Each structure stands twice: as structure tokens, then as C-alpha cells.
Coordinates of C-alpha atoms and ligand atoms in Angstrom, one line a residue:
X166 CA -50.0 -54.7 -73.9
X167 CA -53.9 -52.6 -74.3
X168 CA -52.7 -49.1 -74.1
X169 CA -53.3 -47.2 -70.4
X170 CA -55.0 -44.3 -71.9
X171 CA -58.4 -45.6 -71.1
X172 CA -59.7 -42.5 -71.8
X173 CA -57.8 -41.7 -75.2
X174 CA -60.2 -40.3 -77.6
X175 CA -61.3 -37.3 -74.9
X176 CA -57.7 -37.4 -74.2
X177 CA -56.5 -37.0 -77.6
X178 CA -59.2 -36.1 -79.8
X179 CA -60.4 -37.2 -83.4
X180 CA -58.4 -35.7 -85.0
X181 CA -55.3 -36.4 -84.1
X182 CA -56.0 -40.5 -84.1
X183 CA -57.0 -39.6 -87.6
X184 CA -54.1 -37.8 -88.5
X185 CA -51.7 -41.4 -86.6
X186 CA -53.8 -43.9 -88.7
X187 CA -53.4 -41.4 -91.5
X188 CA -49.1 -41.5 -90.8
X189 CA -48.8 -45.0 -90.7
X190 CA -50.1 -46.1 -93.9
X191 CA -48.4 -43.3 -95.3
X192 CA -45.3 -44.5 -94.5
X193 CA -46.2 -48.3 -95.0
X194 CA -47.8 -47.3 -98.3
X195 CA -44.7 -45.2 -98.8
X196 CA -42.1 -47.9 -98.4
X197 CA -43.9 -50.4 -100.6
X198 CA -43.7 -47.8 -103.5
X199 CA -40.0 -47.4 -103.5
X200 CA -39.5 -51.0 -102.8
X201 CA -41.1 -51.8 -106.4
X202 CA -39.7 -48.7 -107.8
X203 CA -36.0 -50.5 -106.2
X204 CA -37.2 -53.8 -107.8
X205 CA -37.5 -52.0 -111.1
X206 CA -33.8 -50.3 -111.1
X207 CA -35.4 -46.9 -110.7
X208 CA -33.6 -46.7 -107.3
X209 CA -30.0 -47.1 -106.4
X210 CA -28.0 -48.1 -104.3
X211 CA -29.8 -49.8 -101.0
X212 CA -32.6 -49.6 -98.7
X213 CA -33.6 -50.4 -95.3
X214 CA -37.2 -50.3 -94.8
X215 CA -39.3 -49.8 -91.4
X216 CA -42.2 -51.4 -92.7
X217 CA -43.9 -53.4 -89.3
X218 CA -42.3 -50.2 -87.2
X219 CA -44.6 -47.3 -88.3
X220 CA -46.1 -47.4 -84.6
X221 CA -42.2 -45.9 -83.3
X222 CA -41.7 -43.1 -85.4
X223 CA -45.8 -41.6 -85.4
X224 CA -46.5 -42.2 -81.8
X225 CA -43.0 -40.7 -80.4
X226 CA -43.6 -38.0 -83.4
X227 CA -47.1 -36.9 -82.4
X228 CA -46.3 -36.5 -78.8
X229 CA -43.3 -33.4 -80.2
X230 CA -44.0 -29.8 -81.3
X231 CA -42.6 -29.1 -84.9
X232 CA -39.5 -26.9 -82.8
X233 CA -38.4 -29.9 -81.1
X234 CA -35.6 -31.9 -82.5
X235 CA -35.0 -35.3 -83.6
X236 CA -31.9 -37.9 -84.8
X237 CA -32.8 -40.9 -87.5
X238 CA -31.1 -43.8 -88.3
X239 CA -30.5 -45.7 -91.9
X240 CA -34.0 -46.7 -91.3
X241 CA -35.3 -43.3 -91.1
X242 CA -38.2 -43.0 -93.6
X243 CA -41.0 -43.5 -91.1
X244 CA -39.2 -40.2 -88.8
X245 CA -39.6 -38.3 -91.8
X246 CA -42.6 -39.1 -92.7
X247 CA -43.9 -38.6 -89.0
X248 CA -41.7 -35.5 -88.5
X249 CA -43.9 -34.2 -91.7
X250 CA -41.1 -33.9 -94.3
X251 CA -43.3 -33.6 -97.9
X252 CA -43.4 -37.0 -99.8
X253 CA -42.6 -35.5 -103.2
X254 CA -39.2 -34.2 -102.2
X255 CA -38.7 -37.5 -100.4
X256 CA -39.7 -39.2 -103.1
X257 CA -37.5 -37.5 -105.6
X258 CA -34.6 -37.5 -103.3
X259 CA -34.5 -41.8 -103.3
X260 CA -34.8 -41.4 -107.3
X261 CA -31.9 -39.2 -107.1
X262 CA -33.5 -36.2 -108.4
X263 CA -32.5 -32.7 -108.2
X264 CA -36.3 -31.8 -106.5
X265 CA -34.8 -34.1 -103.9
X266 CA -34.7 -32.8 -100.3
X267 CA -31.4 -33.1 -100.5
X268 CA -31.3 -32.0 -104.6
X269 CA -30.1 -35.9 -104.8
X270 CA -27.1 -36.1 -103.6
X271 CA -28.0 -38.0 -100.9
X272 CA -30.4 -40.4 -100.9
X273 CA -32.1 -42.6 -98.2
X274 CA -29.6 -42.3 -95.6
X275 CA -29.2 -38.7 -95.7
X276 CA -32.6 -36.9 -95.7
X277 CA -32.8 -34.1 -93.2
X278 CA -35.5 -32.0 -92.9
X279 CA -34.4 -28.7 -90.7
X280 CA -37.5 -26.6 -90.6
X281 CA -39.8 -29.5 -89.3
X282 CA -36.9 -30.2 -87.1
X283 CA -35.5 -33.2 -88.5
X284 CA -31.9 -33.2 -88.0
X285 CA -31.1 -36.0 -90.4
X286 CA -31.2 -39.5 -91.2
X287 CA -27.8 -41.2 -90.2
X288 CA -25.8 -44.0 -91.9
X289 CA -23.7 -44.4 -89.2
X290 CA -25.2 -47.1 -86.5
X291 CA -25.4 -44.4 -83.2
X292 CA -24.6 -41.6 -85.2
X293 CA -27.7 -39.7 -84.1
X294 CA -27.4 -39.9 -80.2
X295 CA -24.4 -37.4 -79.8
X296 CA -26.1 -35.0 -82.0
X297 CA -29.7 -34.7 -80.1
X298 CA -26.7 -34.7 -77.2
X299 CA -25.4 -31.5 -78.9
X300 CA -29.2 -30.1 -80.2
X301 CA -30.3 -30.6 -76.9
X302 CA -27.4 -28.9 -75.2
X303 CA -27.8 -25.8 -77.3
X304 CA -31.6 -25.7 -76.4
X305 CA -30.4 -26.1 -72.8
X306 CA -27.8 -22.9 -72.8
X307 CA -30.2 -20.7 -75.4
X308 CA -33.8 -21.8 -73.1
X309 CA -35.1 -22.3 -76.1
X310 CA -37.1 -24.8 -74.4
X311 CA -37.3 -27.6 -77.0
X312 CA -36.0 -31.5 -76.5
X313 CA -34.3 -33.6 -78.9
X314 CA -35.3 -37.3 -79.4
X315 CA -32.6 -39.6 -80.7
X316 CA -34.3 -43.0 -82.5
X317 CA -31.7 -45.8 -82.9
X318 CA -31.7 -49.4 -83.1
X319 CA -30.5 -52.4 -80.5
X320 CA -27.5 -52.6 -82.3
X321 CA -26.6 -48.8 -81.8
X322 CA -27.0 -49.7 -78.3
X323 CA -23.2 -52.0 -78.4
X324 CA -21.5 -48.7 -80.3
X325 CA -18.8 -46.4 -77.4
X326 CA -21.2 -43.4 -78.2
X327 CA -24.6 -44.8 -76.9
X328 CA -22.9 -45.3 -73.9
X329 CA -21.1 -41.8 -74.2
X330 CA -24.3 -39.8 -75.5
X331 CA -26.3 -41.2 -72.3
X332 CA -23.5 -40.7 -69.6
X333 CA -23.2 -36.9 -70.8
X334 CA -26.9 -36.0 -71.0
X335 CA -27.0 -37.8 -67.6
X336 CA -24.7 -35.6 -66.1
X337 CA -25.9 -32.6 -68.1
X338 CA -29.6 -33.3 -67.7
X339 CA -29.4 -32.7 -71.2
X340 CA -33.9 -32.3 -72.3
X341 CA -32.8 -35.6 -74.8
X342 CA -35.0 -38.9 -75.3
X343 CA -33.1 -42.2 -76.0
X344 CA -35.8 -43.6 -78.2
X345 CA -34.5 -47.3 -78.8
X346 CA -36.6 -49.5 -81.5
X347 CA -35.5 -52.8 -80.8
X348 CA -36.2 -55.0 -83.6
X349 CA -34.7 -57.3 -81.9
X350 CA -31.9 -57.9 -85.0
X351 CA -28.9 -55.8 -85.7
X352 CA -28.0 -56.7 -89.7
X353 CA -28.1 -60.3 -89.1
X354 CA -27.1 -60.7 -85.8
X355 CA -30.4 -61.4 -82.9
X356 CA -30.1 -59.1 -80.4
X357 CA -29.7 -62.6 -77.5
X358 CA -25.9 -63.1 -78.9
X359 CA -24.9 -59.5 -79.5
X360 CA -25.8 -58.0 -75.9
X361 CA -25.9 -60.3 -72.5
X362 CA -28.9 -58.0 -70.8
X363 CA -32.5 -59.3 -70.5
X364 CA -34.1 -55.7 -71.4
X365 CA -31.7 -53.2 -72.8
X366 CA -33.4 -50.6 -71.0
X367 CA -31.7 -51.8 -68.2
X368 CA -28.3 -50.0 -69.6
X369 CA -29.6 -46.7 -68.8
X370 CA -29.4 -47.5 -64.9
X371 CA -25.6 -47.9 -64.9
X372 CA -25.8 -43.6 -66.0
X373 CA -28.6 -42.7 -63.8
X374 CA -31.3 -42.4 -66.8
X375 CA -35.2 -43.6 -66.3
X376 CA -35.4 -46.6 -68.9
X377 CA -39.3 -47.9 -69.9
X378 CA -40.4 -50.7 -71.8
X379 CA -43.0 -50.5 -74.0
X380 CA -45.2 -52.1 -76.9
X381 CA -43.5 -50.4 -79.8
X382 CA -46.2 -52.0 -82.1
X383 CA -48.9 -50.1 -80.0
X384 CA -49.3 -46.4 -81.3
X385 CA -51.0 -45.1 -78.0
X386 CA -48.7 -46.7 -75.8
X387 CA -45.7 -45.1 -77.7
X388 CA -46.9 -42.3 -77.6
X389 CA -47.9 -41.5 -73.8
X390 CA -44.5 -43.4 -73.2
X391 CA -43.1 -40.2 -75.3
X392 CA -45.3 -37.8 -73.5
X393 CA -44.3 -38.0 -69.9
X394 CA -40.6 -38.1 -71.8
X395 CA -41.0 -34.9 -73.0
X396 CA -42.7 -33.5 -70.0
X397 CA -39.5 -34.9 -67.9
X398 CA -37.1 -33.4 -70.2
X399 CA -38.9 -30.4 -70.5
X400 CA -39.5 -29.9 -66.4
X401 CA -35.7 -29.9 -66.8
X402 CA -35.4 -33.8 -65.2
X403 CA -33.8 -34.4 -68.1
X404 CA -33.3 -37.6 -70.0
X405 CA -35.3 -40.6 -70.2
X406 CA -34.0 -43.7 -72.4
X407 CA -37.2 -46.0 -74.1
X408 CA -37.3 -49.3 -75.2
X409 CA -40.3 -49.9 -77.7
X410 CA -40.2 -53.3 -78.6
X411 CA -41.0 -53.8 -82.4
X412 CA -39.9 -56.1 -85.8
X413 CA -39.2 -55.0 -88.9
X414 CA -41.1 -57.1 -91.4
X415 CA -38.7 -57.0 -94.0
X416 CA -35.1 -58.1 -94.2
X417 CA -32.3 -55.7 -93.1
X418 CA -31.7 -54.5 -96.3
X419 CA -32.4 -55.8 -99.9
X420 CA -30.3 -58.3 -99.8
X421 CA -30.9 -60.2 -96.9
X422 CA -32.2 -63.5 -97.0
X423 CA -33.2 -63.4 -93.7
X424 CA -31.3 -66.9 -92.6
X425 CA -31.4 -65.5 -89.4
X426 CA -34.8 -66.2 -88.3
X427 CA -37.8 -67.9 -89.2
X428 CA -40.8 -67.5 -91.0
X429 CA -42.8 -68.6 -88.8
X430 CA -41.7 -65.8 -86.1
X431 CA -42.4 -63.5 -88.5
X432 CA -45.7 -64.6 -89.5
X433 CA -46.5 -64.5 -86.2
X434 CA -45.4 -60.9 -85.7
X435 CA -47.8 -59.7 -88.4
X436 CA -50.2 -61.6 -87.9
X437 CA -50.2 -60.0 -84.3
X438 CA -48.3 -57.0 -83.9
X439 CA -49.4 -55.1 -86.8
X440 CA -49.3 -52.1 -85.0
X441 CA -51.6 -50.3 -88.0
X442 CA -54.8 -53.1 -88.5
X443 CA -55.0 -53.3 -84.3
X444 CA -54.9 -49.4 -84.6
X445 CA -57.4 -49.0 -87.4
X446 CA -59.5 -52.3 -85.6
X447 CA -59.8 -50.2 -82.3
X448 CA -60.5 -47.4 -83.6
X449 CA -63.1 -48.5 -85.8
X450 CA -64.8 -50.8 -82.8
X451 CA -64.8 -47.6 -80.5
X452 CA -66.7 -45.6 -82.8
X453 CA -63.7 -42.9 -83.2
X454 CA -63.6 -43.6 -87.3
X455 CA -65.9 -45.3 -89.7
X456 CA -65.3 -47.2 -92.5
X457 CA -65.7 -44.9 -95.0
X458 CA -63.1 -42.4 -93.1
X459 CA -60.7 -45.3 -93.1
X460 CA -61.4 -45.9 -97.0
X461 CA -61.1 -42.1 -97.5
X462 CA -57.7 -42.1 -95.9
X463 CA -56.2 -45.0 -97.8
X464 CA -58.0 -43.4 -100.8
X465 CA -55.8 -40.1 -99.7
X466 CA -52.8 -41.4 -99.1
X467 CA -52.6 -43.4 -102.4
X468 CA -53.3 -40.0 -105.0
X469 CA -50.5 -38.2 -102.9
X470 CA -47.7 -41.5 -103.9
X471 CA -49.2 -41.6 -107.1
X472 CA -48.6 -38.1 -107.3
X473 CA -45.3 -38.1 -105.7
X474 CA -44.3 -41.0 -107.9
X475 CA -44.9 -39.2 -111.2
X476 CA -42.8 -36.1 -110.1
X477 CA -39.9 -37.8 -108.9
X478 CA -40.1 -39.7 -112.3
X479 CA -40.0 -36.7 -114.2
X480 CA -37.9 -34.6 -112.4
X481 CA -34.5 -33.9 -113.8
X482 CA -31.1 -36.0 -112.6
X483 CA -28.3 -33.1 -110.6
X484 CA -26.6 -31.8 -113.8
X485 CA -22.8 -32.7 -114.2
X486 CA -21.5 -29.1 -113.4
X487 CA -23.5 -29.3 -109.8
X488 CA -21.4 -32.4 -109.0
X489 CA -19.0 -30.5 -106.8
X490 CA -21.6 -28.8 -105.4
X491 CA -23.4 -29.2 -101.3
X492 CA -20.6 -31.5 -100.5
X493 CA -17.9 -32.2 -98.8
X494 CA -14.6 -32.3 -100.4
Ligands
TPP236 C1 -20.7 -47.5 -87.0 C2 -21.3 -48.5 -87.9 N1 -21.0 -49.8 -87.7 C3 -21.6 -50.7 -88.6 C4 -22.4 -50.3 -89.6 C5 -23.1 -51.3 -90.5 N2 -24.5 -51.5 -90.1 C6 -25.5 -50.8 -90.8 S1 -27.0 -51.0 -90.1 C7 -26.4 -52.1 -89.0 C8 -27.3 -52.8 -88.0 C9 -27.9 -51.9 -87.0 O1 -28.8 -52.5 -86.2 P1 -29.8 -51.8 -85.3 O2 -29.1 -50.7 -84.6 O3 -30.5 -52.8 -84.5 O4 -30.8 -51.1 -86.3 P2 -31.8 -51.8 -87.4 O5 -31.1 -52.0 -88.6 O6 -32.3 -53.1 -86.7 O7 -32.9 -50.8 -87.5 C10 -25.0 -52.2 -89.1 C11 -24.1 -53.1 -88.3 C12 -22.7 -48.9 -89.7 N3 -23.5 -48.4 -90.7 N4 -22.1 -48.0 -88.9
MG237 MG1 -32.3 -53.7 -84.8

């Protein structure tokens, strides 16, 4: 699906397309970096990477203010990143270092980033929708006039508190956005056996909510889809519940073998939907960036993970005596 924004580089401007192409292969550059630095036991534990999904978190990201709110998932690296949580501290945090952002305790699954309005990665499938519920509730009562965008997977959408975070902000007209990346795969399971529904925008009828469709692999069309979200939510219509189709290139986790689908489907998907080269194609064939802008970026975003890369290596571990510390007990 070509984007509807016809107009998009009056619309939007330079330097904000710039700044998308820039976020994407940040994030995809990002997430190939800890996946060798995973490969070479520098990172514990697990990972679950969004690479194939950058388009979802920068184009819903770019169309929100830095005071309005958002809810991750376990796949949350690309929020972050488009939310504009600094790479070193990320970085540091999945080498469980004490320069983490969360001093490295927590790890993939738990970075939040409060001050650019990140409210936190979530390993908890659906975890993030009652929050943005409650985020958006409080901006609600204290007009403070900012909305909270929940991302979440197709799976999250067969968990009791989708269902309850998007009756609630129905009746509430909570200013909340469902964002819904459907990868089409929960951890092994495709989405055909798990949910008997052509679209799963089509749940958000049964509670009153606006659902859309869109081509999550398309960066413009995410991001006007997010747009007029915002503007509904913040016109107090409140929420609106998106569907951005997308694939995640990887498996689920490291250690998925991926028996679940073919190769061929996913060579398909990036030789196709590779929501970055059709970006950085368009852009270049409008006339928006040139070569050497594209080069600069790549040449950019590569000092900053080599950078980020060295200080996470040589930051310190938590010292034993902080081990009872910024935790629950
Ligand atoms: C409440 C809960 N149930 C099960 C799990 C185990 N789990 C982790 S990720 C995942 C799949 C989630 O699929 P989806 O929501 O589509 O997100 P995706 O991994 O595709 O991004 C499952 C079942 C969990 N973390 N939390
Ligand atoms: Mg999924």
C-alpha cells in the first residue's frame, strides 16, 4: 500500500524524513550489534529482536510530542530507540552494566525511559495496555493534554486485559492508542490458529473503538495512521485501536528455529517489505535525500554503536553491595 500523503515532503519536511531514515537503521544497526555481541556471551539471558519492524515504532513515534506517553513490549528496542532513549545507556543496560538505564538490573525487557516519556518495556505479553489505560487516565483528570500509545503484539491481543484495557478506555474515552504490530506469529504459534478473526482490528468494534489497517512496513503510512490517532484522542474522541501489519525477520527469540514458517515467506518479506530500502529508495528517487546524505547517515549511526559498544564494554558490572538495591523485594 503507496502511502496517501501525496504531498509528504511539503507536508512533513526534510528534515524530519531524515531524521525517520536516520531511526530506522539506528535501530536495525542497533539490534545487529547486540545480536553478535549475544553470539559472543557478552549478553545474557535472551533477546527478542524487532529487526523487519523498525517502520512501527519510528512512524507511530514521530507523529508524538516527547510529553506523550507510550507502553513497549519484550520487543521494545525499536520504541526506545524511536522514543529517543540514548544508545549508550541502552547499550550498557543489555551488557548489564551499572551505566545502564536501568544501572543493569534489568536488561532488555525492562528499559524505561521516563523523561522522553517511555514508560517501559514489558515482559509480560499485554502488560502495557492497562498502563497507557492508567497514563492516559491521569492525563485525562490533570488536562495535561498528552495521549498514551500502547504497542503490543497479535498475541497480546488473546490476553483478558487487551480486551479489558480497550472496553475501559472505550467507556472512558480514555486519549490511548492501541498500536497492534501484528507479526503475524505469537512465539511459535501463526496468528490463523490462535485467533478465528480475518483482521484483528475487527475486535475493537465489539467495544466501540475505530480499528485501521495499515502497512506497518510503510513508515509514512504508519505514521499519518498515528496522526489522525493522536488528533482523535487529543479532540477528546478518544481511543483508536491500529493494526500495522509487519514481520519480524528474525526468530521469536534466540532460540527459535523458526519450524513454524518457511523460508521462503520470509525471503519474500524482505525482499519486499523492507520497510527501510523502500523508504531510503523513495526518498532518494523523489529527490528528498541524496546519496551521499544517505552514506553520511549510515556513516553516523555506525561511530555512535561503535561508540556505544566500547562504553558499555568498559563500564563497570552493579557491585555486590548494590544487589539489594532499585528492586523489589
Ligand atoms: C502473560 C504472558 N504470557 C505468555 C508469555 C510468554 N510469551 C512471551 S512473548 C510471547 C509471544 C507474544 O506474541 P506477540 O504478542 O504476537 O508479540 P511478538 O513476540 O510477535 O512481538 C509469549 C507467549 C509472557 N511473557 N507473558
Ligand atoms: Mg506477534
Amino acid at each position: 500500500m503507496e502511502s496517501s500523503l501525496v504531498n509528504y515532503k511539503s507536508e512533513i519536511g526534510k528534515g524530519k524524513l531524515k531524521e525517520m531514515l536516520y531511526q530506522m537503521i539506528l535501530i536495525r544497526r542497533f539490534e545487529e550489534s547486540v545480536e553478535k555481541l549475544f553470539m559472543q556471551g557478552k549478553i545474557h539471558g535472551t533477546m527478542h529482536l524487532c529487526i523487519g519492524q523498525e517502520p512501527t515504532a519510528v512512524g507511530a513515534c514521530a507523529a508524538l510530542t516527547n510529553e506523550d506517553k507510550i507502553t513497549s513490549t519484550h520487543r521494545g528496542h525499536g520504541h526506545c530507540i524511536a522514543k529517543g532513549t540514548e544508545i549508550p545507556g541502552m547499550m550498557a543496560e543489555l551488557l548489564g552494566k551499572v551505566t545502564g538505564h536501568c544501572k543493569g538490573k534489568g536488561g532488555s525487557m525492562h528499559i524505561a525511559d521516563l523523561e522522553k516519556g517511555n514508560l517501559g518495556a514489558n515482559g509480560i505479553v499485554a502488560g502495557g495496555l492497562p498502563l497507557a489505560c492508567g497514563a492516559a487516565l491521569t492525563s485525562k483528570k490533570k488536562e495535561s493534554g498528552y495521549v498514551a500509545v500502547s504497542f503490543f503484539g497479535d498475541g497480546a491481543t488473546n490476553e483478558g486485559s487487551f480486551h479489558e484495557s480497550l472496553n475501559i478506555a472505550s467507556i472512558w474515552k480514555l486519549p490511548v492508542i492501541f498500536f497492534c504490530e501484528n507479526n503475524r506469529y505469537g512465539m511459535s504459534g501463526d496468528i490463523k490458529q490462535m485467533a478465528n478473526v480475518e483482521n484483528l482490528a475487527e475486535r475493537a468494534a465489539s467495544y466501540g473503538i475505530p480499528g485501521v489497517i495499515i502497512d506497518g512496513t510503510d513508515v509514512l503510512v504508519v505514521y499519518e495512521a498515528t496522526k489522525a490517532a493522536v488528533e482523535r484522542a487529543k479532540n477528546g474522541e478518544g481511543p483508536t485501536f491500529i493494526e500495522a501489519q509487519t514481520y519480524r525477520w528474525r526468530g521469536h527469540s534466540r532460540s527459535d528455529a523458526r519450524k513454524y514458517r518457511t523460508r521462503v515467506e520470509e525471503q519474500e518479506w524482505m525482499k519486499n517489505k523492507d520497510g527501510i530500502k523502500n523508504f531510503k529508495d523513495r526518498l532518494l528517487l523523489d529527490g528528498v535525500l541524496t546519496e551521499a546524505e544517505v552514506k553520511e547517515i549510515e556513516d553516523k549511526v555506525k561511530q555512535i554503536l561503535d561508540d556505544a559498544v566500547e562504553f558499555a564494554e568498559k563500564s563497570p558490572e552493579p557491585s555486590l553491595d548494590s544487589l539489594e538495591e532499585d528492586i523489589f523485594l
